[in-house]
Amino acid sequence: MDEIISLIQNRDPEQREFHQAVKEVVESVRPVLERNPEYRQQAVLERITEPERVIMFRVPWMDDDTQVHVNRGFRVEMSSAIGPYKGGLRFHPSVNLGIIKFLAFEQVFKNGLTTLAMGGGKGGSDFNPKGKSDGEVMRFCQSFMAELARHIGPNTDVPAGDIGVGAREIGFLFGMYKKLRNEFTGVLTGKSLDWGGSLIRPEATGYGTVYFAAEMLATKSQTFEGKTCLVSGSGNVAQYTTEKLLDLGGKIVTLSDSGGYIYDEEGIDREKLAFVQQLKNIRRGRMSEYTETYPNAEYFPVDPALDYNPLWNHKADCAFPSATQNEINALDGKNLVDNGVYVIAEGANMPSVPEAVDLFVEHKLLYAPGKAANAGGVAVSGLEMAQNSMRLSWPREEVDNRLKQIMKSIHRTCVDAGDSYGVQGNYVAGANIAGFVKVVNAMLDQGLV
Ligand code: NDP
């Protein structure tokens, strides 16, 4: 196991996030490998950490002033052991191959937990949609899809949204795919309702994260009623996490973006949430504008001199990191514990650094890692694929009920896997073990391919 970590570090020394994701899984599955010596002989770790295919490409596009720009596009097809590659596209200036590989690796196990037949992949670009006109975003998406189209398909690889890729971008990407292939097919998920999208898909990641946290609370005979919650981010996941927490009686006091965060001691109610949705989804504005409309709240711009994020340093019961990877550092982890936060459910992918994760596990918090907690998004994407194949559209209650059942089942799977390998109450180990066993067994059934 140490060998495999050295191997991937030496092979791609700059891919730090990928190493971090692999290390966590490898450490969790130690008891599985000890119990199944044939996995070693079959080199399952070496196989599962090497993508089946990596696609990197040039994305040239022209801005509104006719200036040409070039970005880099990626698609990492990590594993098709249990179904077609499935995972989102991220458009953000920080995107590089290491980040896409970590996301694709996490996606393999997450998809394995959903009970649906989906392999793992992830893609994106270092393009920054922020501040671009709709025309510029459209031209970029068209150029991106001009290359990606030859690698994807409804039974091959089905991308979706992620950071910087919402309904607008999915629309432009889908339009170009349709033109190139001359077929109307479920090749992307997160589509608009009028042309093949599923009800509840926009809400699914946030709702699912809260459903998972509710399951964890239920093990202590508790609910969200009256609980104070910290939420980071203000995009898709943060918005619908907030909405579901309100439904269940929670009080949400923070939201953020890359510029800073707001602390609203009175709580973010439905009216304030609607304001944030209008601000972020329509006006594409900044969280700093929140206090202009709600002056009783406070806004704290990001302070580069601080070695911790003050958002995680408020008294609260629950935390829902919903922005990006490694947004909770070791000090933030300690602050959360010291402030009495005892429920942490990760809407974002890998938002906590390993030292913070160790602290949460050591203090026996109800801590749900992203690959379990935020699997509701890809699960409803899987339901969107099923509806597209049948040319049917299920009602809202049906999709929401299926989502609830899937999150319940993921929770049960994590608990059972933890119990059977002697790591009771450890959702990190439980999620990693359950996802790993499922995918590895499928790989072995299919021979050395
Ligand atoms: P959005 O683009 O809708 O929102 C992202 C939010 O996070 C924005 O508020 C953004 O602020 C903030 N953010 C992004 N990068 C940074 C950064 N480097 N530092 C500080 N803030 C940042 O994305 P989503 O809500 O879809 O995704 C959020 C997280 O959830 C990601 O980790 C994603 O991988 C994960 N996820 C998403 C799923 C989905 O279905 N959408 C499914 C499963 C996981 P700003 O606008 O200023 O950039």
Short mmCIF file of C-alpha atoms and ligand atoms in Angstrom, two decimals:
data_model
loop_
_atom_site.label_atom_id
_atom_site.label_comp_id
_atom_site.label_asym_id
_atom_site.label_seq_id
_atom_site.Cartn_x
_atom_site.Cartn_y
_atom_site.Cartn_z
CA MET A 1 0.00 0.00 0.00
CA ASP A 2 2.88 2.35 0.73
CA GLU A 3 4.36 1.24 -2.58
CA ILE A 4 1.29 2.27 -4.51
CA ILE A 5 1.29 5.71 -2.91
CA SER A 6 4.99 6.20 -3.76
CA LEU A 7 4.28 4.98 -7.27
CA ILE A 8 1.59 7.54 -7.99
CA GLN A 9 3.55 10.32 -6.27
CA ASN A 10 6.66 9.61 -8.32
CA ARG A 11 4.74 9.20 -11.54
CA ASP A 12 2.87 12.51 -11.29
CA PRO A 13 4.56 14.52 -8.53
CA GLU A 14 2.52 17.69 -9.11
CA GLN A 15 -0.93 16.05 -8.75
CA ARG A 16 -1.29 16.77 -5.01
CA GLU A 17 -5.09 16.58 -4.79
CA PHE A 18 -5.06 13.23 -6.57
CA HIS A 19 -2.46 11.85 -4.12
CA GLN A 20 -4.60 13.11 -1.22
CA ALA A 21 -7.72 11.35 -2.52
CA VAL A 22 -5.86 8.09 -3.22
CA LYS A 23 -4.15 8.05 0.19
CA GLU A 24 -7.47 8.34 2.00
CA VAL A 25 -8.99 5.44 0.09
CA VAL A 26 -5.89 3.24 0.34
CA GLU A 27 -5.70 3.75 4.12
CA SER A 28 -9.40 2.92 4.51
CA VAL A 29 -9.28 -0.28 2.47
CA ARG A 30 -6.26 -1.78 4.27
CA PRO A 31 -8.46 -4.33 6.15
CA VAL A 32 -10.20 -5.31 2.89
CA LEU A 33 -6.86 -6.07 1.23
CA GLU A 34 -5.73 -8.04 4.27
CA ARG A 35 -8.89 -10.14 4.14
CA ASN A 36 -8.66 -10.69 0.34
CA PRO A 37 -5.07 -11.57 -0.64
CA GLU A 38 -6.15 -12.21 -4.26
CA TYR A 39 -6.67 -8.44 -4.68
CA ARG A 40 -2.91 -7.97 -4.34
CA GLN A 41 -2.10 -10.56 -6.98
CA GLN A 42 -4.66 -8.91 -9.25
CA ALA A 43 -3.01 -5.48 -8.65
CA VAL A 44 -6.39 -3.91 -7.98
CA LEU A 45 -4.92 -0.78 -6.39
CA GLU A 46 -2.61 -0.16 -9.34
CA ARG A 47 -5.52 -0.68 -11.73
CA ILE A 48 -8.07 1.45 -9.90
CA THR A 49 -5.70 4.42 -9.51
CA GLU A 50 -4.77 4.57 -13.20
CA PRO A 51 -7.46 6.17 -15.41
CA GLU A 52 -8.77 4.01 -18.24
CA ARG A 53 -8.33 7.04 -20.49
CA VAL A 54 -7.18 10.67 -20.18
CA ILE A 55 -8.23 13.16 -22.85
CA MET A 56 -6.61 16.61 -22.98
CA PHE A 57 -7.32 19.11 -25.69
CA ARG A 58 -6.98 22.68 -26.90
CA VAL A 59 -10.08 24.88 -26.67
CA PRO A 60 -9.72 28.00 -28.85
CA TRP A 61 -12.49 30.63 -28.67
CA MET A 62 -13.06 34.25 -29.60
CA ASP A 63 -14.18 36.98 -27.16
CA ASP A 64 -16.62 39.81 -27.93
CA ASP A 65 -13.74 42.02 -29.14
CA THR A 66 -12.65 39.29 -31.63
CA GLN A 67 -9.56 38.50 -29.54
CA VAL A 68 -8.74 34.77 -29.67
CA HIS A 69 -8.02 32.85 -26.43
CA VAL A 70 -6.87 29.30 -25.81
CA ASN A 71 -7.90 27.20 -22.80
CA ARG A 72 -7.19 23.61 -21.96
CA GLY A 73 -9.94 20.96 -21.87
CA PHE A 74 -9.89 17.68 -19.92
CA ARG A 75 -11.91 14.51 -19.61
CA VAL A 76 -10.64 11.75 -17.34
CA GLU A 77 -12.45 8.45 -17.90
CA MET A 78 -11.45 6.73 -14.69
CA SER A 79 -13.49 3.53 -14.49
CA SER A 80 -16.25 1.89 -16.51
CA ALA A 81 -16.39 -1.23 -14.30
CA ILE A 82 -20.01 -0.75 -13.24
CA GLY A 83 -21.43 1.44 -16.00
CA PRO A 84 -20.71 4.23 -18.51
CA TYR A 85 -18.33 6.94 -17.24
CA LYS A 86 -20.33 9.54 -15.35
CA GLY A 87 -19.27 12.76 -13.64
CA GLY A 88 -19.41 16.52 -14.00
CA LEU A 89 -17.53 19.18 -15.91
CA ARG A 90 -15.86 21.99 -13.96
CA PHE A 91 -15.00 25.37 -15.49
CA HIS A 92 -12.71 27.25 -13.10
CA PRO A 93 -9.26 28.86 -13.52
CA SER A 94 -7.80 26.46 -10.91
CA VAL A 95 -8.60 23.37 -13.02
CA ASN A 96 -5.66 21.15 -13.95
CA LEU A 97 -5.14 17.46 -14.61
CA GLY A 98 -4.47 16.63 -10.94
CA ILE A 99 -7.74 18.20 -9.82
CA ILE A 100 -9.76 16.45 -12.52
CA LYS A 101 -8.09 13.13 -11.68
CA PHE A 102 -8.90 13.49 -7.97
CA LEU A 103 -12.51 14.32 -8.80
CA ALA A 104 -12.78 11.38 -11.24
CA PHE A 105 -11.26 9.01 -8.66
CA GLU A 106 -13.73 10.13 -5.96
CA GLN A 107 -16.55 9.82 -8.47
CA VAL A 108 -15.84 6.11 -9.04
CA PHE A 109 -16.57 5.23 -5.40
CA LYS A 110 -19.42 7.71 -5.05
CA ASN A 111 -21.19 6.28 -8.07
CA GLY A 112 -20.59 2.80 -6.70
CA LEU A 113 -22.51 3.77 -3.56
CA THR A 114 -25.59 5.06 -5.39
CA THR A 115 -26.84 1.56 -6.35
CA LEU A 116 -27.10 2.78 -9.97
CA ALA A 117 -25.02 1.51 -12.91
CA MET A 118 -22.55 4.36 -13.40
CA GLY A 119 -18.78 4.31 -13.80
CA GLY A 120 -16.65 7.31 -12.88
CA GLY A 121 -15.26 10.22 -14.85
CA LYS A 122 -14.78 13.97 -14.58
CA GLY A 123 -13.78 16.78 -16.89
CA GLY A 124 -13.56 20.50 -17.33
CA SER A 125 -11.40 23.41 -18.29
CA ASP A 126 -9.34 26.24 -16.80
CA PHE A 127 -11.78 28.62 -18.52
CA ASN A 128 -13.33 31.16 -16.12
CA PRO A 129 -16.99 31.89 -16.97
CA LYS A 130 -17.06 34.68 -14.38
CA GLY A 131 -17.33 38.10 -16.02
CA LYS A 132 -17.85 36.63 -19.52
CA SER A 133 -20.85 37.54 -21.68
CA ASP A 134 -23.41 34.88 -22.62
CA GLY A 135 -22.00 34.98 -26.18
CA GLU A 136 -18.46 34.31 -24.95
CA VAL A 137 -19.62 31.43 -22.74
CA MET A 138 -21.57 29.97 -25.68
CA ARG A 139 -18.59 30.15 -28.05
CA PHE A 140 -16.36 28.55 -25.44
CA CYS A 141 -18.86 25.73 -24.79
CA GLN A 142 -19.24 25.09 -28.51
CA SER A 143 -15.50 24.84 -29.01
CA PHE A 144 -15.15 22.59 -25.94
CA MET A 145 -17.87 20.26 -27.22
CA ALA A 146 -16.44 20.22 -30.75
CA GLU A 147 -13.67 18.02 -29.33
CA LEU A 148 -15.45 16.33 -26.40
CA ALA A 149 -18.29 15.04 -28.60
CA ARG A 150 -16.11 12.37 -30.18
CA HIS A 151 -15.37 10.82 -26.76
CA ILE A 152 -18.83 10.76 -25.11
CA GLY A 153 -22.26 9.22 -25.72
CA PRO A 154 -25.30 8.06 -23.75
CA ASN A 155 -23.82 4.55 -23.32
CA THR A 156 -20.17 5.62 -23.16
CA ASP A 157 -19.66 8.72 -21.04
CA VAL A 158 -22.32 11.09 -19.73
CA PRO A 159 -20.99 14.41 -18.33
CA ALA A 160 -22.94 16.82 -16.09
CA GLY A 161 -22.36 20.16 -14.33
CA ASP A 162 -20.02 21.08 -11.48
CA ILE A 163 -18.41 24.37 -10.41
CA GLY A 164 -18.95 26.96 -13.14
CA VAL A 165 -21.15 24.66 -15.22
CA GLY A 166 -24.85 25.20 -14.61
CA ALA A 167 -28.02 25.15 -16.71
CA ARG A 168 -26.71 27.80 -19.15
CA GLU A 169 -23.49 25.93 -19.94
CA ILE A 170 -25.22 22.52 -20.16
CA GLY A 171 -27.63 24.06 -22.71
CA PHE A 172 -24.83 25.36 -24.93
CA LEU A 173 -22.89 22.07 -24.65
CA PHE A 174 -25.96 19.98 -25.46
CA GLY A 175 -26.88 22.17 -28.46
CA MET A 176 -23.45 21.68 -30.00
CA TYR A 177 -23.44 17.91 -29.35
CA LYS A 178 -26.84 17.60 -31.03
CA LYS A 179 -25.69 19.57 -34.06
CA LEU A 180 -22.50 17.50 -34.45
CA ARG A 181 -24.14 14.11 -33.99
CA ASN A 182 -27.60 14.85 -35.37
CA GLU A 183 -29.17 13.01 -32.46
CA PHE A 184 -31.25 14.04 -29.47
CA THR A 185 -30.04 11.82 -26.70
CA GLY A 186 -29.34 11.77 -22.97
CA VAL A 187 -25.62 12.50 -23.37
CA LEU A 188 -25.51 15.15 -20.65
CA THR A 189 -27.45 15.42 -17.39
CA GLY A 190 -28.58 18.59 -15.67
CA LYS A 191 -30.56 19.56 -18.78
CA SER A 192 -33.45 22.01 -18.57
CA LEU A 193 -36.84 20.52 -17.81
CA ASP A 194 -38.30 21.41 -21.20
CA TRP A 195 -35.80 19.32 -23.13
CA GLY A 196 -35.00 16.19 -21.18
CA GLY A 197 -34.00 17.31 -17.70
CA SER A 198 -35.27 15.63 -14.55
CA LEU A 199 -37.28 17.30 -11.84
CA ILE A 200 -35.21 17.59 -8.62
CA ARG A 201 -31.84 17.39 -10.47
CA PRO A 202 -30.93 21.01 -9.62
CA GLU A 203 -31.89 20.41 -5.99
CA ALA A 204 -30.48 16.88 -5.70
CA THR A 205 -26.95 17.43 -4.36
CA GLY A 206 -28.01 19.87 -1.65
CA TYR A 207 -31.18 17.99 -0.70
CA GLY A 208 -29.29 14.67 -0.70
CA THR A 209 -26.57 16.04 1.58
CA VAL A 210 -29.19 17.14 4.08
CA TYR A 211 -31.05 13.81 3.81
CA PHE A 212 -27.79 12.01 4.57
CA ALA A 213 -27.10 14.27 7.57
CA ALA A 214 -30.68 13.68 8.79
CA GLU A 215 -29.98 9.93 8.72
CA MET A 216 -26.84 10.45 10.81
CA LEU A 217 -28.79 12.59 13.30
CA ALA A 218 -31.53 9.94 13.46
CA THR A 219 -28.95 7.46 14.80
CA LYS A 220 -28.85 9.77 17.86
CA SER A 221 -32.66 10.23 17.82
CA GLN A 222 -32.24 13.88 16.77
CA THR A 223 -33.56 16.11 13.97
CA PHE A 224 -32.57 19.47 12.45
CA GLU A 225 -35.27 21.33 14.39
CA GLY A 226 -33.64 24.41 15.95
CA LYS A 227 -30.08 23.44 14.94
CA THR A 228 -27.70 26.24 13.88
CA CYS A 229 -25.95 25.47 10.60
CA LEU A 230 -22.89 26.91 8.84
CA VAL A 231 -23.02 26.64 5.04
CA SER A 232 -20.18 27.72 2.73
CA GLY A 233 -20.53 28.57 -0.96
CA SER A 234 -23.58 30.17 -2.54
CA GLY A 235 -23.86 28.13 -5.74
CA ASN A 236 -26.04 25.19 -6.64
CA VAL A 237 -25.14 22.95 -3.71
CA ALA A 238 -25.18 25.67 -1.05
CA GLN A 239 -28.55 27.06 -2.21
CA TYR A 240 -30.43 23.76 -2.09
CA THR A 241 -28.72 22.65 1.12
CA THR A 242 -30.06 25.86 2.66
CA GLU A 243 -33.54 25.25 1.23
CA LYS A 244 -33.79 21.70 2.62
CA LEU A 245 -32.39 22.74 6.00
CA LEU A 246 -35.15 25.38 6.18
CA ASP A 247 -37.75 22.70 5.35
CA LEU A 248 -36.46 20.61 8.27
CA GLY A 249 -36.37 23.44 10.83
CA GLY A 250 -32.66 24.35 10.71
CA LYS A 251 -31.29 27.88 11.14
CA ILE A 252 -28.64 28.80 8.56
CA VAL A 253 -26.33 31.67 9.50
CA THR A 254 -23.60 31.76 6.83
CA LEU A 255 -23.08 31.64 3.04
CA SER A 256 -20.00 32.61 1.04
CA ASP A 257 -18.32 33.03 -2.30
CA SER A 258 -14.66 33.37 -3.25
CA GLY A 259 -14.74 37.04 -2.15
CA GLY A 260 -15.90 36.48 1.43
CA TYR A 261 -18.80 35.34 3.61
CA ILE A 262 -21.90 36.70 5.29
CA TYR A 263 -22.90 35.97 8.86
CA ASP A 264 -26.60 36.54 9.47
CA GLU A 265 -27.36 35.93 13.12
CA GLU A 266 -31.12 36.21 12.52
CA GLY A 267 -30.93 33.29 10.09
CA ILE A 268 -31.25 33.11 6.30
CA ASP A 269 -34.98 32.60 5.75
CA ARG A 270 -36.80 31.79 2.50
CA GLU A 271 -37.03 35.42 1.41
CA LYS A 272 -33.28 35.91 1.92
CA LEU A 273 -32.54 32.65 0.11
CA ALA A 274 -34.65 33.81 -2.85
CA PHE A 275 -32.60 37.02 -2.85
CA VAL A 276 -29.35 34.98 -2.95
CA GLN A 277 -30.70 32.83 -5.81
CA GLN A 278 -31.61 35.92 -7.82
CA LEU A 279 -28.23 37.50 -6.99
CA LYS A 280 -26.18 34.44 -7.95
CA ASN A 281 -28.16 32.71 -10.70
CA ILE A 282 -29.60 35.69 -12.57
CA ARG A 283 -27.56 38.79 -11.78
CA ARG A 284 -24.32 36.81 -11.28
CA GLY A 285 -23.43 39.18 -8.42
CA ARG A 286 -21.28 38.88 -5.28
CA MET A 287 -22.19 37.92 -1.69
CA SER A 288 -20.89 41.33 -0.55
CA GLU A 289 -24.18 42.76 -1.90
CA TYR A 290 -26.22 40.78 0.68
CA THR A 291 -25.67 43.33 3.46
CA GLU A 292 -26.94 46.19 1.25
CA THR A 293 -30.39 44.56 1.39
CA TYR A 294 -30.06 42.93 4.83
CA PRO A 295 -28.01 45.42 6.89
CA ASN A 296 -28.34 43.43 10.14
CA ALA A 297 -26.07 40.78 8.64
CA GLU A 298 -22.29 41.19 8.51
CA TYR A 299 -19.99 40.67 5.52
CA PHE A 300 -16.39 39.52 5.99
CA PRO A 301 -14.15 39.76 2.90
CA VAL A 302 -11.49 37.05 2.53
CA ASP A 303 -8.46 38.14 4.57
CA PRO A 304 -5.29 36.60 3.06
CA ALA A 305 -3.39 37.39 6.30
CA LEU A 306 -5.49 34.85 8.25
CA ASP A 307 -4.41 31.21 8.38
CA TYR A 308 -7.99 30.04 9.01
CA ASN A 309 -11.42 30.76 7.54
CA PRO A 310 -13.52 32.67 10.10
CA LEU A 311 -16.71 31.20 8.57
CA TRP A 312 -15.86 27.95 10.41
CA ASN A 313 -15.26 29.77 13.68
CA HIS A 314 -18.84 30.41 14.88
CA LYS A 315 -20.79 28.54 17.52
CA ALA A 316 -23.05 26.09 15.68
CA ASP A 317 -24.31 22.49 15.60
CA CYS A 318 -23.81 21.55 11.95
CA ALA A 319 -21.50 22.46 9.07
CA PHE A 320 -22.11 21.98 5.34
CA PRO A 321 -18.99 22.83 3.32
CA SER A 322 -20.40 23.41 -0.18
CA ALA A 323 -17.78 25.42 -2.07
CA THR A 324 -14.58 23.62 -3.07
CA GLN A 325 -11.76 21.19 -2.16
CA ASN A 326 -9.61 21.77 0.94
CA GLU A 327 -11.70 24.72 2.13
CA ILE A 328 -11.46 23.40 5.73
CA ASN A 329 -7.81 23.39 6.83
CA ALA A 330 -6.44 21.85 10.03
CA LEU A 331 -7.10 25.01 12.07
CA ASP A 332 -10.64 25.31 10.69
CA GLY A 333 -11.20 21.69 11.69
CA LYS A 334 -10.07 22.46 15.24
CA ASN A 335 -12.26 25.59 15.35
CA LEU A 336 -15.29 23.57 14.28
CA VAL A 337 -14.69 21.00 17.02
CA ASP A 338 -14.01 23.71 19.65
CA ASN A 339 -17.20 25.55 18.69
CA GLY A 340 -19.32 22.49 19.36
CA VAL A 341 -20.11 21.56 15.75
CA TYR A 342 -20.88 17.84 15.79
CA VAL A 343 -22.52 17.21 12.40
CA ILE A 344 -20.44 17.77 9.25
CA ALA A 345 -21.82 16.75 5.88
CA GLU A 346 -19.73 17.55 2.82
CA GLY A 347 -21.70 18.94 -0.11
CA ALA A 348 -18.41 19.80 -1.82
CA ASN A 349 -15.87 17.21 -2.95
CA MET A 350 -12.98 16.68 -0.51
CA PRO A 351 -13.48 20.05 1.26
CA SER A 352 -11.58 18.95 4.41
CA VAL A 353 -7.82 18.41 4.53
CA PRO A 354 -6.70 15.02 5.96
CA GLU A 355 -5.71 16.54 9.36
CA ALA A 356 -9.24 17.94 9.75
CA VAL A 357 -10.79 14.60 8.75
CA ASP A 358 -8.63 12.81 11.35
CA LEU A 359 -9.83 15.26 13.99
CA PHE A 360 -13.50 14.72 13.11
CA VAL A 361 -13.08 10.94 13.24
CA GLU A 362 -11.07 11.09 16.47
CA HIS A 363 -13.77 13.23 18.15
CA LYS A 364 -16.45 10.86 16.87
CA LEU A 365 -18.41 13.62 15.14
CA LEU A 366 -21.21 12.69 12.77
CA TYR A 367 -18.95 13.31 9.80
CA ALA A 368 -20.05 12.40 6.26
CA PRO A 369 -17.40 12.56 3.52
CA GLY A 370 -18.41 14.07 0.19
CA LYS A 371 -18.41 10.79 -1.71
CA ALA A 372 -21.28 9.59 0.46
CA ALA A 373 -23.02 12.84 1.46
CA ASN A 374 -23.14 14.55 -1.94
CA ALA A 375 -23.89 11.42 -4.02
CA GLY A 376 -27.52 12.56 -4.42
CA GLY A 377 -26.54 14.78 -7.36
CA VAL A 378 -25.11 12.00 -9.46
CA ALA A 379 -27.85 9.64 -8.28
CA VAL A 380 -30.55 11.90 -9.74
CA SER A 381 -28.38 12.28 -12.84
CA GLY A 382 -28.65 8.48 -13.08
CA LEU A 383 -32.43 8.83 -12.76
CA GLU A 384 -32.35 11.48 -15.51
CA MET A 385 -30.51 8.98 -17.76
CA ALA A 386 -33.15 6.35 -17.00
CA GLN A 387 -35.99 8.74 -17.85
CA ASN A 388 -34.23 9.81 -21.08
CA SER A 389 -33.83 6.17 -22.14
CA MET A 390 -37.53 5.56 -21.58
CA ARG A 391 -38.57 8.95 -23.04
CA LEU A 392 -40.52 9.52 -19.82
CA SER A 393 -40.58 12.17 -17.16
CA TRP A 394 -41.29 11.25 -13.55
CA PRO A 395 -43.17 13.60 -11.22
CA ARG A 396 -41.31 15.64 -8.61
CA GLU A 397 -42.48 13.54 -5.63
CA GLU A 398 -41.35 10.34 -7.31
CA VAL A 399 -37.83 11.60 -7.99
CA ASP A 400 -37.57 13.15 -4.52
CA ASN A 401 -38.72 9.89 -2.89
CA ARG A 402 -36.21 7.90 -4.92
CA LEU A 403 -33.48 10.38 -3.89
CA LYS A 404 -34.46 9.99 -0.21
CA GLN A 405 -34.39 6.20 -0.51
CA ILE A 406 -30.99 6.28 -2.23
CA MET A 407 -29.50 8.51 0.48
CA LYS A 408 -30.95 6.23 3.17
CA SER A 409 -29.45 3.23 1.42
CA ILE A 410 -26.02 4.91 1.06
CA HIS A 411 -26.12 5.70 4.78
CA ARG A 412 -26.98 2.09 5.62
CA THR A 413 -24.26 0.78 3.27
CA CYS A 414 -21.61 2.97 4.94
CA VAL A 415 -22.69 1.89 8.43
CA ASP A 416 -22.76 -1.81 7.47
CA ALA A 417 -19.34 -1.68 5.76
CA GLY A 418 -17.88 0.08 8.81
CA ASP A 419 -19.40 -2.53 11.12
CA SER A 420 -18.16 -5.51 9.14
CA TYR A 421 -14.57 -4.22 9.03
CA GLY A 422 -14.38 -3.11 12.69
CA VAL A 423 -14.55 0.65 12.09
CA GLN A 424 -17.98 1.34 13.58
CA GLY A 425 -19.29 4.89 13.22
CA ASN A 426 -16.53 5.86 10.77
CA TYR A 427 -18.37 7.00 7.64
CA VAL A 428 -15.11 7.75 5.78
CA ALA A 429 -13.90 4.18 6.08
CA GLY A 430 -17.42 2.81 5.50
CA ALA A 431 -17.92 4.78 2.26
CA ASN A 432 -14.46 3.95 0.92
CA ILE A 433 -14.73 0.25 1.73
CA ALA A 434 -18.23 -0.19 0.29
CA GLY A 435 -17.46 1.69 -2.94
CA PHE A 436 -14.12 -0.05 -3.36
CA VAL A 437 -15.43 -3.60 -2.88
CA LYS A 438 -18.24 -3.07 -5.36
CA VAL A 439 -16.03 -1.63 -8.11
CA VAL A 440 -13.13 -4.04 -7.59
CA ASN A 441 -15.36 -7.10 -7.71
CA ALA A 442 -16.89 -5.86 -10.97
CA MET A 443 -13.38 -5.31 -12.39
CA LEU A 444 -12.32 -8.82 -11.46
CA ASP A 445 -15.50 -10.37 -12.92
CA GLN A 446 -14.68 -8.72 -16.26
CA GLY A 447 -11.14 -10.05 -16.52
CA LEU A 448 -7.92 -8.20 -17.19
CA VAL A 449 -9.11 -5.39 -19.47
P1 NDP B 1 -21.22 26.42 -8.22
O1 NDP B 1 -20.32 26.90 -9.29
O2 NDP B 1 -22.69 26.51 -8.41
O3 NDP B 1 -20.87 27.18 -6.87
C1 NDP B 1 -19.60 27.11 -6.31
C2 NDP B 1 -19.55 28.01 -5.08
O4 NDP B 1 -18.32 27.80 -4.40
C3 NDP B 1 -19.60 29.49 -5.42
O5 NDP B 1 -20.17 30.19 -4.35
C4 NDP B 1 -18.11 29.83 -5.56
O6 NDP B 1 -17.81 31.20 -5.35
C5 NDP B 1 -17.53 28.99 -4.45
N1 NDP B 1 -16.14 28.63 -4.79
C6 NDP B 1 -15.73 27.91 -5.86
N2 NDP B 1 -14.39 27.80 -5.88
C7 NDP B 1 -13.97 28.47 -4.80
C8 NDP B 1 -12.69 28.71 -4.24
N3 NDP B 1 -11.58 28.24 -4.83
N4 NDP B 1 -12.62 29.44 -3.09
C9 NDP B 1 -13.75 29.91 -2.50
N5 NDP B 1 -14.99 29.72 -2.98
C10 NDP B 1 -15.10 29.00 -4.10
O7 NDP B 1 -20.76 24.92 -7.92
P2 NDP B 1 -21.56 23.77 -7.17
O8 NDP B 1 -22.41 24.33 -6.10
O9 NDP B 1 -22.16 22.91 -8.20
O10 NDP B 1 -20.35 22.92 -6.54
C11 NDP B 1 -19.85 23.16 -5.22
C12 NDP B 1 -19.10 21.94 -4.73
O11 NDP B 1 -19.99 20.81 -4.72
C13 NDP B 1 -17.91 21.51 -5.60
O12 NDP B 1 -16.92 20.95 -4.76
C14 NDP B 1 -18.50 20.41 -6.47
O13 NDP B 1 -17.51 19.52 -6.95
C15 NDP B 1 -19.42 19.74 -5.47
N6 NDP B 1 -20.49 18.92 -6.06
C16 NDP B 1 -21.40 19.47 -6.91
C17 NDP B 1 -22.40 18.69 -7.45
C18 NDP B 1 -23.47 19.27 -8.31
O14 NDP B 1 -24.43 18.53 -8.60
N7 NDP B 1 -23.42 20.51 -8.71
C19 NDP B 1 -22.46 17.24 -7.18
C20 NDP B 1 -21.51 16.78 -6.19
C21 NDP B 1 -20.55 17.61 -5.69
P3 NDP B 1 -17.49 32.15 -6.63
O15 NDP B 1 -18.81 32.28 -7.33
O16 NDP B 1 -16.96 33.41 -6.06
O17 NDP B 1 -16.47 31.40 -7.44
#
